[in-house]
Short mmCIF file of C-alpha atoms in Angstrom, two decimals:
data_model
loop_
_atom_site.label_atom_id
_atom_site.label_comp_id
_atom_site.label_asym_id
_atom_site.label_seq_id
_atom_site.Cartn_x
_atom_site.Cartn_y
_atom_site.Cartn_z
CA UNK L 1 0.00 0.00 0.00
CA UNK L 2 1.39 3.42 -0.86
CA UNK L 3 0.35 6.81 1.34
CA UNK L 4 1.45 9.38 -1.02
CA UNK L 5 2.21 12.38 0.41
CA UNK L 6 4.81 15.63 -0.48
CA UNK L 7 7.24 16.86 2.02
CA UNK L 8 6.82 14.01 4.68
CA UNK L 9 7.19 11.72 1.19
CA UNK L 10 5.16 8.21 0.02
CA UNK L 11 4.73 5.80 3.29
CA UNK L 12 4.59 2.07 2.59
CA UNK L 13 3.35 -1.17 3.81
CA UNK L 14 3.44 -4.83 2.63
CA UNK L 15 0.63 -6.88 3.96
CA UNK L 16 0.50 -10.62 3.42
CA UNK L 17 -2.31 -11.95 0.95
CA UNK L 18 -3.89 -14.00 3.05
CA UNK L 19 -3.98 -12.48 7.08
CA UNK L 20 -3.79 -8.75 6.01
CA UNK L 21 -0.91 -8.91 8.44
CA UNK L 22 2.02 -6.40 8.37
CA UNK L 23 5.51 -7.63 6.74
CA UNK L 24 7.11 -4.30 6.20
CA UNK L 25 6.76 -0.85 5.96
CA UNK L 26 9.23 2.35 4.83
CA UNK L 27 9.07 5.82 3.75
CA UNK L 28 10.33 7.37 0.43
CA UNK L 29 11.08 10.78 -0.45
CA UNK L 30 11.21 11.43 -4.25
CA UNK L 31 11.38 14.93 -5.32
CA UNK L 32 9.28 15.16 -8.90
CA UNK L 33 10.80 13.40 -11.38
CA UNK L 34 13.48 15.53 -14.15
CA UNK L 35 11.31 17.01 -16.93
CA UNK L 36 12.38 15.59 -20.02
CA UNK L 37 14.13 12.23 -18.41
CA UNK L 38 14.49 9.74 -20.52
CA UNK L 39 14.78 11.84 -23.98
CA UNK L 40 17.70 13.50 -25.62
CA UNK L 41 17.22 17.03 -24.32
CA UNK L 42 17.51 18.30 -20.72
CA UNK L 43 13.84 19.95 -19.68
CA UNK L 44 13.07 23.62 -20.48
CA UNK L 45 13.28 24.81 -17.03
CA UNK L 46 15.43 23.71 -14.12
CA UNK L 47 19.38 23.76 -13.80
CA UNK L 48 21.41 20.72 -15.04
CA UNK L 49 22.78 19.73 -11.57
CA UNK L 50 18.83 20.20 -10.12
CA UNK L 51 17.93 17.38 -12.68
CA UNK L 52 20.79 15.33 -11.81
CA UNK L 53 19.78 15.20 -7.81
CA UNK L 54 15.97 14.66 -8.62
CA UNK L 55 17.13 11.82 -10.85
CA UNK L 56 19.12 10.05 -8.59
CA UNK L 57 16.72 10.18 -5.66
CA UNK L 58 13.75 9.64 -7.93
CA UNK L 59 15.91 6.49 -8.97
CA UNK L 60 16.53 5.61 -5.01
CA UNK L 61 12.83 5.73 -4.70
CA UNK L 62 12.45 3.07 -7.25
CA UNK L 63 14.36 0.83 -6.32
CA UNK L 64 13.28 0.91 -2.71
CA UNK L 65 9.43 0.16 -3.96
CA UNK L 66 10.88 -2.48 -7.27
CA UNK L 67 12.96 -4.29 -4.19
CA UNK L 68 9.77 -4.66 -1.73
CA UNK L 69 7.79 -5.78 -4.45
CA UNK L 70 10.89 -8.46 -5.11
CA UNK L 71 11.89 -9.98 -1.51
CA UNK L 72 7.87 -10.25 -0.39
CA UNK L 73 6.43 -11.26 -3.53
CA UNK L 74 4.07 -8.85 -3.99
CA UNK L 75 1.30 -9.44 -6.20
CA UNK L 76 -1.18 -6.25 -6.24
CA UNK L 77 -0.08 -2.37 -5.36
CA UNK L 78 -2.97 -0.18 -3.79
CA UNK L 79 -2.04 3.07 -3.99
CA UNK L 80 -4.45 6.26 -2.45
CA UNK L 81 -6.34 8.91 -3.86
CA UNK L 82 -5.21 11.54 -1.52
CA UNK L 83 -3.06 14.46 -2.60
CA UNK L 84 0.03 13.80 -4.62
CA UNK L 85 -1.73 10.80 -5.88
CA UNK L 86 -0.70 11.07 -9.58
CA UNK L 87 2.74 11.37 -8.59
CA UNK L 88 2.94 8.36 -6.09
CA UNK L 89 1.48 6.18 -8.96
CA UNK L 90 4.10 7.09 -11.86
CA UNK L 91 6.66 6.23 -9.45
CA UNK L 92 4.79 3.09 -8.60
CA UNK L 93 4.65 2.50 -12.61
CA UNK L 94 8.48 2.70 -12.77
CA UNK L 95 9.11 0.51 -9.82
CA UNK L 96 6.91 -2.31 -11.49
CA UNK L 97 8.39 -1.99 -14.33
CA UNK L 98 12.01 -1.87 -12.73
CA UNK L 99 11.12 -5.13 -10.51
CA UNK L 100 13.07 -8.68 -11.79
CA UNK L 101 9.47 -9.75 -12.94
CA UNK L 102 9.59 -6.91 -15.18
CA UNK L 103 6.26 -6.13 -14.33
CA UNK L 104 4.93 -9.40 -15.28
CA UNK L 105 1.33 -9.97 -13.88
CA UNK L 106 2.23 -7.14 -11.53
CA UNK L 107 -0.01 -3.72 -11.25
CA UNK L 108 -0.98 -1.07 -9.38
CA UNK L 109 -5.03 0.18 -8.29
CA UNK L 110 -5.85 3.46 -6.73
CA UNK L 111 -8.19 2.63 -3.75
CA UNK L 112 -10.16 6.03 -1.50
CA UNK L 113 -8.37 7.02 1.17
CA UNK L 114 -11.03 8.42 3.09
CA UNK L 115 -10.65 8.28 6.56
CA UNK L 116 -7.30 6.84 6.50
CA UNK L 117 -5.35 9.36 8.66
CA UNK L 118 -8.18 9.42 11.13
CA UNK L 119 -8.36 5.47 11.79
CA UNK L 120 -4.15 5.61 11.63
CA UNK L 121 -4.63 7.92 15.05
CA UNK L 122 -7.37 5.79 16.47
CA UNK L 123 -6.93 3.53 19.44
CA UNK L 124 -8.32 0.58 17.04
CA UNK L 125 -5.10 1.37 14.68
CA UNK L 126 -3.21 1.28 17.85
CA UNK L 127 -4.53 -2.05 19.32
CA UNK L 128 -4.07 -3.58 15.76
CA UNK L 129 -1.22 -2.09 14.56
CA UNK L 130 0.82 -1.66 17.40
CA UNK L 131 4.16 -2.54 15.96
CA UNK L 132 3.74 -0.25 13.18
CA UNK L 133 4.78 3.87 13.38
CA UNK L 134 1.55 6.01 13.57
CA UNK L 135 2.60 7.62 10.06
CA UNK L 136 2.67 4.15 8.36
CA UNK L 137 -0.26 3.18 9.80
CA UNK L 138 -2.56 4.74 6.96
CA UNK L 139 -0.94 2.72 4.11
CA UNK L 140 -1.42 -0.61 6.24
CA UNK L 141 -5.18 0.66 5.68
CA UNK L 142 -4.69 1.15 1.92
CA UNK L 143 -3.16 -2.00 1.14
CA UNK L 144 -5.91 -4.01 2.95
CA UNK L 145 -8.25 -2.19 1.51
CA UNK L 146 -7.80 -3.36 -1.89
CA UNK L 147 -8.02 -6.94 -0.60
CA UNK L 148 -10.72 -6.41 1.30
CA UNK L 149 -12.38 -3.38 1.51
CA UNK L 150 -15.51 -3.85 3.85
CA UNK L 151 -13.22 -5.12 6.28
CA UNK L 152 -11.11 -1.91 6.28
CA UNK L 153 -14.25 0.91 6.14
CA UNK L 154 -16.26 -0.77 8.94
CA UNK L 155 -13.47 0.66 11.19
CA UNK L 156 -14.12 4.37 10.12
CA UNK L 157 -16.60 6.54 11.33
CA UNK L 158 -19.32 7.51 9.34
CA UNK L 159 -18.94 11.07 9.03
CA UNK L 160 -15.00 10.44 7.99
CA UNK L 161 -16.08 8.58 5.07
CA UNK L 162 -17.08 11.37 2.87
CA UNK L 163 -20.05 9.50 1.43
CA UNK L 164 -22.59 12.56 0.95
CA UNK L 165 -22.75 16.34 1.48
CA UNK L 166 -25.24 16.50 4.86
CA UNK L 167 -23.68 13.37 6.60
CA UNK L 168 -22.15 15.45 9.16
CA UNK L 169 -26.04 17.40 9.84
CA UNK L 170 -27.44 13.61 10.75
CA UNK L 171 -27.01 12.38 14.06
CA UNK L 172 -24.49 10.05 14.80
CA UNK L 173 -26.19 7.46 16.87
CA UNK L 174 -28.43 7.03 14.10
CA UNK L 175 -26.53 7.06 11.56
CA UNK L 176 -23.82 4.50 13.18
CA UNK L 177 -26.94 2.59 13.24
CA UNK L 178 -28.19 2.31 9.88
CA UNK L 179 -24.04 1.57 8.66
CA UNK L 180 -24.01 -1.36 11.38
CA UNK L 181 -26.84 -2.36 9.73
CA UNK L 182 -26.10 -2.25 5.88
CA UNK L 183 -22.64 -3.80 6.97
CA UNK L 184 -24.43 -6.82 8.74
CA UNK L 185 -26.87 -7.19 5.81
CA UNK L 186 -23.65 -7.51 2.92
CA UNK L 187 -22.36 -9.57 5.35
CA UNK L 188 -24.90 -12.24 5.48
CA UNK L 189 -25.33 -11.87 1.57
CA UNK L 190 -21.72 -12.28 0.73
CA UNK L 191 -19.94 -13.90 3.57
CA UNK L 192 -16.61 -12.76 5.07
CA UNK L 193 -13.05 -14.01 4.31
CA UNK L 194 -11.81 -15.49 7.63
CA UNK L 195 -8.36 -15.11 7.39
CA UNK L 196 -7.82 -11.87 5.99
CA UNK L 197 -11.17 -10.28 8.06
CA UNK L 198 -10.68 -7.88 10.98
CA UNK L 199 -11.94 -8.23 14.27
CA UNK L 200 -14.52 -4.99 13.57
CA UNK L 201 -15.90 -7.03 10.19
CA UNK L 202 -16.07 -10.59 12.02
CA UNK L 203 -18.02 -9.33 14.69
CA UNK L 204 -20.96 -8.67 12.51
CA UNK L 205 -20.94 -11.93 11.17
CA UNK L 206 -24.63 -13.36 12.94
CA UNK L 207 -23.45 -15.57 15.99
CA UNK L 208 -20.22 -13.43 16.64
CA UNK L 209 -19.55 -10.62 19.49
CA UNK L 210 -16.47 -8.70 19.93
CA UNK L 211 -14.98 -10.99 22.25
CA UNK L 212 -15.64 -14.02 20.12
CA UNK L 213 -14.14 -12.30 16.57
CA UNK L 214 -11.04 -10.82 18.96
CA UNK L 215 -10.40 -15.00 19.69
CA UNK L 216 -10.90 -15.84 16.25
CA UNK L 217 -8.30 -13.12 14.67
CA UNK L 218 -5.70 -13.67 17.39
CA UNK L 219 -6.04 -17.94 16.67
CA UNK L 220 -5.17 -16.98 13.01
CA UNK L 221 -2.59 -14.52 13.88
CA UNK L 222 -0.55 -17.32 16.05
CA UNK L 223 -1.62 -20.14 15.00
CA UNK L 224 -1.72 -19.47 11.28
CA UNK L 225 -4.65 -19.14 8.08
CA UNK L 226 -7.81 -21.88 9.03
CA UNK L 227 -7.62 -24.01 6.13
CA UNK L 228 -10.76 -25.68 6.54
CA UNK L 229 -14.00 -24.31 8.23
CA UNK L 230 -13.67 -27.97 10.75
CA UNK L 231 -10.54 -25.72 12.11
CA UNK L 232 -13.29 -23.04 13.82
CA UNK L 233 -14.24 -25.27 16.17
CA UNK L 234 -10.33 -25.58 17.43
CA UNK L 235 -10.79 -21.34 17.95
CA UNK L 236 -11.18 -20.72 21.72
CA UNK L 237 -15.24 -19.88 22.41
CA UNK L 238 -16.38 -21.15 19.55
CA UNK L 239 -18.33 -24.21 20.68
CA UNK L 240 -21.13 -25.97 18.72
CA UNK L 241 -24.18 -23.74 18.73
CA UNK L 242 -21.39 -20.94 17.55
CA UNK L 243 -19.77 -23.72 14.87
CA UNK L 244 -23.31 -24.05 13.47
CA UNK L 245 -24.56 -20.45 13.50
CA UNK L 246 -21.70 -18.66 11.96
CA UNK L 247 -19.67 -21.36 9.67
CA UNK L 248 -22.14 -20.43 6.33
CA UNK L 249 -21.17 -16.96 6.90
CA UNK L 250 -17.64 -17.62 6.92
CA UNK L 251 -15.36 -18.55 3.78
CA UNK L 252 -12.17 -20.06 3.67
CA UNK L 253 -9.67 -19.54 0.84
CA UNK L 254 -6.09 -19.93 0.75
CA UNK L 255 -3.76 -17.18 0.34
CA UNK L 256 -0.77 -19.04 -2.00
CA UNK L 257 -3.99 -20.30 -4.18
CA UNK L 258 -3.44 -24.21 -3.19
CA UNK L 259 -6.48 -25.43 -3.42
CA UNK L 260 -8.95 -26.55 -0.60
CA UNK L 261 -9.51 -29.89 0.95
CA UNK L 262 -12.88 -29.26 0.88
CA UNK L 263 -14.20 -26.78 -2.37
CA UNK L 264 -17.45 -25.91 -0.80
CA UNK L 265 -15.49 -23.62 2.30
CA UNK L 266 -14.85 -21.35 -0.38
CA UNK L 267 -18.64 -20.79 -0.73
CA UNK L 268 -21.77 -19.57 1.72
CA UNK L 269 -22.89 -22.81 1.46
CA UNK L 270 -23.51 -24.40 4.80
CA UNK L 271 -21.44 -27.47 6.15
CA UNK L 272 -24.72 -28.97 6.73
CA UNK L 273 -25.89 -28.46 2.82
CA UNK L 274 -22.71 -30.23 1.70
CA UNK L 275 -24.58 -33.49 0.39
CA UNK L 276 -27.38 -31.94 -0.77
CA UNK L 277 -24.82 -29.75 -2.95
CA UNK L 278 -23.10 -32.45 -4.22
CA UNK L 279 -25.97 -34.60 -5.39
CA UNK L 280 -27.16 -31.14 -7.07
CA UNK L 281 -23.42 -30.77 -8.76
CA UNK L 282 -23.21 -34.19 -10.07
CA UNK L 283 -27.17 -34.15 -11.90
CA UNK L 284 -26.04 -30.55 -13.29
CA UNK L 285 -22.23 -32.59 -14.50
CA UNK L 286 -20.31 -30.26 -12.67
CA UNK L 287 -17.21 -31.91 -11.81
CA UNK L 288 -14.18 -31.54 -9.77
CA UNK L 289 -12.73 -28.98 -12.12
CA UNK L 290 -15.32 -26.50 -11.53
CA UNK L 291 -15.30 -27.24 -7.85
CA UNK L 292 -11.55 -26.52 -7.75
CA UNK L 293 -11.95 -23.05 -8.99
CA UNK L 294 -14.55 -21.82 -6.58
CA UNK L 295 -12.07 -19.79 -4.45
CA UNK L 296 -10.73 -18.41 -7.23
CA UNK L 297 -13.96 -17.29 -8.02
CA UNK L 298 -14.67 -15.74 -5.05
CA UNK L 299 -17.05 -18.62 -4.08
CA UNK L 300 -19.47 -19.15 -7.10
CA UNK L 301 -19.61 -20.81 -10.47
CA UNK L 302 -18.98 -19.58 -13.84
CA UNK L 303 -21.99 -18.73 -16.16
CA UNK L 304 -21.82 -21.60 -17.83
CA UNK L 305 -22.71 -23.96 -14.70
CA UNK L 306 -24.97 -21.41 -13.16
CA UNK L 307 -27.31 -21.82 -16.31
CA UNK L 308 -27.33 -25.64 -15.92
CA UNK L 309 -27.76 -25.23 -11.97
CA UNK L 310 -31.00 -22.94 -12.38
CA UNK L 311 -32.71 -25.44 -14.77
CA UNK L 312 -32.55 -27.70 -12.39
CA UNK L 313 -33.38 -26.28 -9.47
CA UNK L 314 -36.22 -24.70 -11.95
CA UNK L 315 -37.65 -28.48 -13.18
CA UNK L 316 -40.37 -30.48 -11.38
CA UNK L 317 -38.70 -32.33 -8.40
CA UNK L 318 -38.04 -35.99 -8.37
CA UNK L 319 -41.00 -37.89 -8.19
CA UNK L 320 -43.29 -36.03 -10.13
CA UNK L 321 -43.98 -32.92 -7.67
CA UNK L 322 -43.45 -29.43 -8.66
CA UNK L 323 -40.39 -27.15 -8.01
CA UNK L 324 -40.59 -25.27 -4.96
CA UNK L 325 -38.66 -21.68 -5.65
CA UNK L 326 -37.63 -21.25 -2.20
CA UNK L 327 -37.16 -25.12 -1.61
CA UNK L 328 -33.34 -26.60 -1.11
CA UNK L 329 -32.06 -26.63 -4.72
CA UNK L 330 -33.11 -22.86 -5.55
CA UNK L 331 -31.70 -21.66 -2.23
CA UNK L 332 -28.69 -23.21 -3.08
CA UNK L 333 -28.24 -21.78 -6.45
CA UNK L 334 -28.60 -18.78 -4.74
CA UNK L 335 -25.92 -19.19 -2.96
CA UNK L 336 -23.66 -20.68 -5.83
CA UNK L 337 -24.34 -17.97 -8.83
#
């Protein structure tokens, strides 16, 4: 993730793929870039030895980004909106470019910034990010906010997140209220990541509290990602009743891509659904090849399988009895596509 920034220059962080954890962070301080580098001709405007010095640490800058990218294997660059933006990303463009990949498969996104310095100042920053200096603090944000960006805005106030011209004349309680509630509600519709989810985003998962989602984060944190939704019930506090209630709501995917022991974590289908879902895969001729790309897919099937899946769970059930929209196969299509 890159803060840009002017005088104070661009801060950085590295967070792994898959626990949004902090690997490394540093600052850079490019001055803009020579006019006219790279061409024949020195720039109209500026001395020689002015170009020289801007080229060198521009260069400096470059490499420290290009060697990052290189040594933690960094596969996606979020870079902010704020001020200096346009800047940060052409020197984000020549570090890519300048890395041993050659840019390969390698780019760069802007992501909103919007409330990034305030939650960097926060005691939530501090109680998660307690390792990392308050000015680097607001890049951690960035980063994981490209990966996952519900999980990064549910920890910013309301009014900080610039979302409409009156917010601030609302009031607060009730407007915390009505974002709880829109967060729970994409929650249950899309599920939540487990590994890479914060402790403010798991919380809202139906069946979690915040002392529950603080056990949960801290058992991935030590004891590494869950690679299997079976593993929740080794997460301190989370006994049966909790197993059952919150294990459709959370997905499981693996950060280095390896794929799953069991396909269906990847999804919002429930443990309990499993057989039904498999009976339902092999009528429709979905096979394991399909299955194996669900977490790629960010839990649900291509088109091509989703058309197949609807006619069936549209045509009269076995036994001669009509389809029943909101029966088992629908929901699960639902769920799927």
């Amino acid at each position: 993730g890159v803060g840009p920034g002017f005088a104070h220059g661009h801060k950085l962080a590295v967070v792994s793929a898959g626990t949004a954890s902090v690997t490394a962070h540093a600052t850079v301080k490019p001055p803009l870039p020579p006019r006219g580098s790279g061409s024949s001709g020195g720039g109209a405007g500026g001395s020689r030895g002015s170009s020289v010095h801007d080229g060198a640490a521009w260069g400096e800058a470059v490499r420290v980004i290009a060697e990052l990218c290189d040594s933690h294997g960094v596969g996606a660059v979020a870079v902010g909106d704020g001020q200096n933006s346009r800047e940060a990303q052409r020197l984000v463009a020549a570090a890519i470019a300048a890395t041993r990949r050659g840019g390969g498969r390698l780019r760069y996104a802007v992501v909103r910034e919007n409330g990034a310095s305030i939650y960097s100042a926060s005691d939530l920053a501090a109680a998660e990010l307690g390792e990392v200096p308050l000015q680097h603090r607001a890049a951690v944000s960035i980063a994981r906010r490209l990966a996952d960006p519900l999980s990064e805005f549910v920890k910013i106030e309301p009014a900080a997140l610039g979302v409409g011209m009156y917010q601030r004349d609302l009031p607060a309680k009730e407007l915390g209220a009505r974002l709880d509630a829109a967060v729970e509600d994409a929650v249950a519709a899309v599920g939540v990541e487990v590994n890479g989810a914060s402790p403010s985003l798991l919380q809202r998962v139906a069946g979690l509290n915040r002392k529950t989602a603080s056990a949960l984060r801290a058992h991935i944190d030590t004891a590494g990602e869950l690679s299997s939704r079976e593993s929740l019930r080794q997460v301190p506090g989370i006994g049966p009743k909790t197993y059952v209630n919150i294990a459709g709501f959370l997905r499981i995917t693996a950060s280095d891509g390896a794929p799953l022991a069991e396909p269906l974590d990847a999804t919002r289908v429930h443990p309990e659904a499993y057989a039904e879902a498999r009976a339902l895969f092999a009528a429709a001729g979905i096979g394991s090849g399909a299955l194996g790309q669900l977490a790629r897919r960010g839990g649900g099937f291509a088109e091509g399988d989703c058309a197949r899946l609807r006619a069936l769970a549209a045509a009269p059930a076995p036994g001669g009895g009509a389809a029943s929209p909101g029966g088992g196969r629908a929901a699960l299509v639902e769920l799927l596509c």
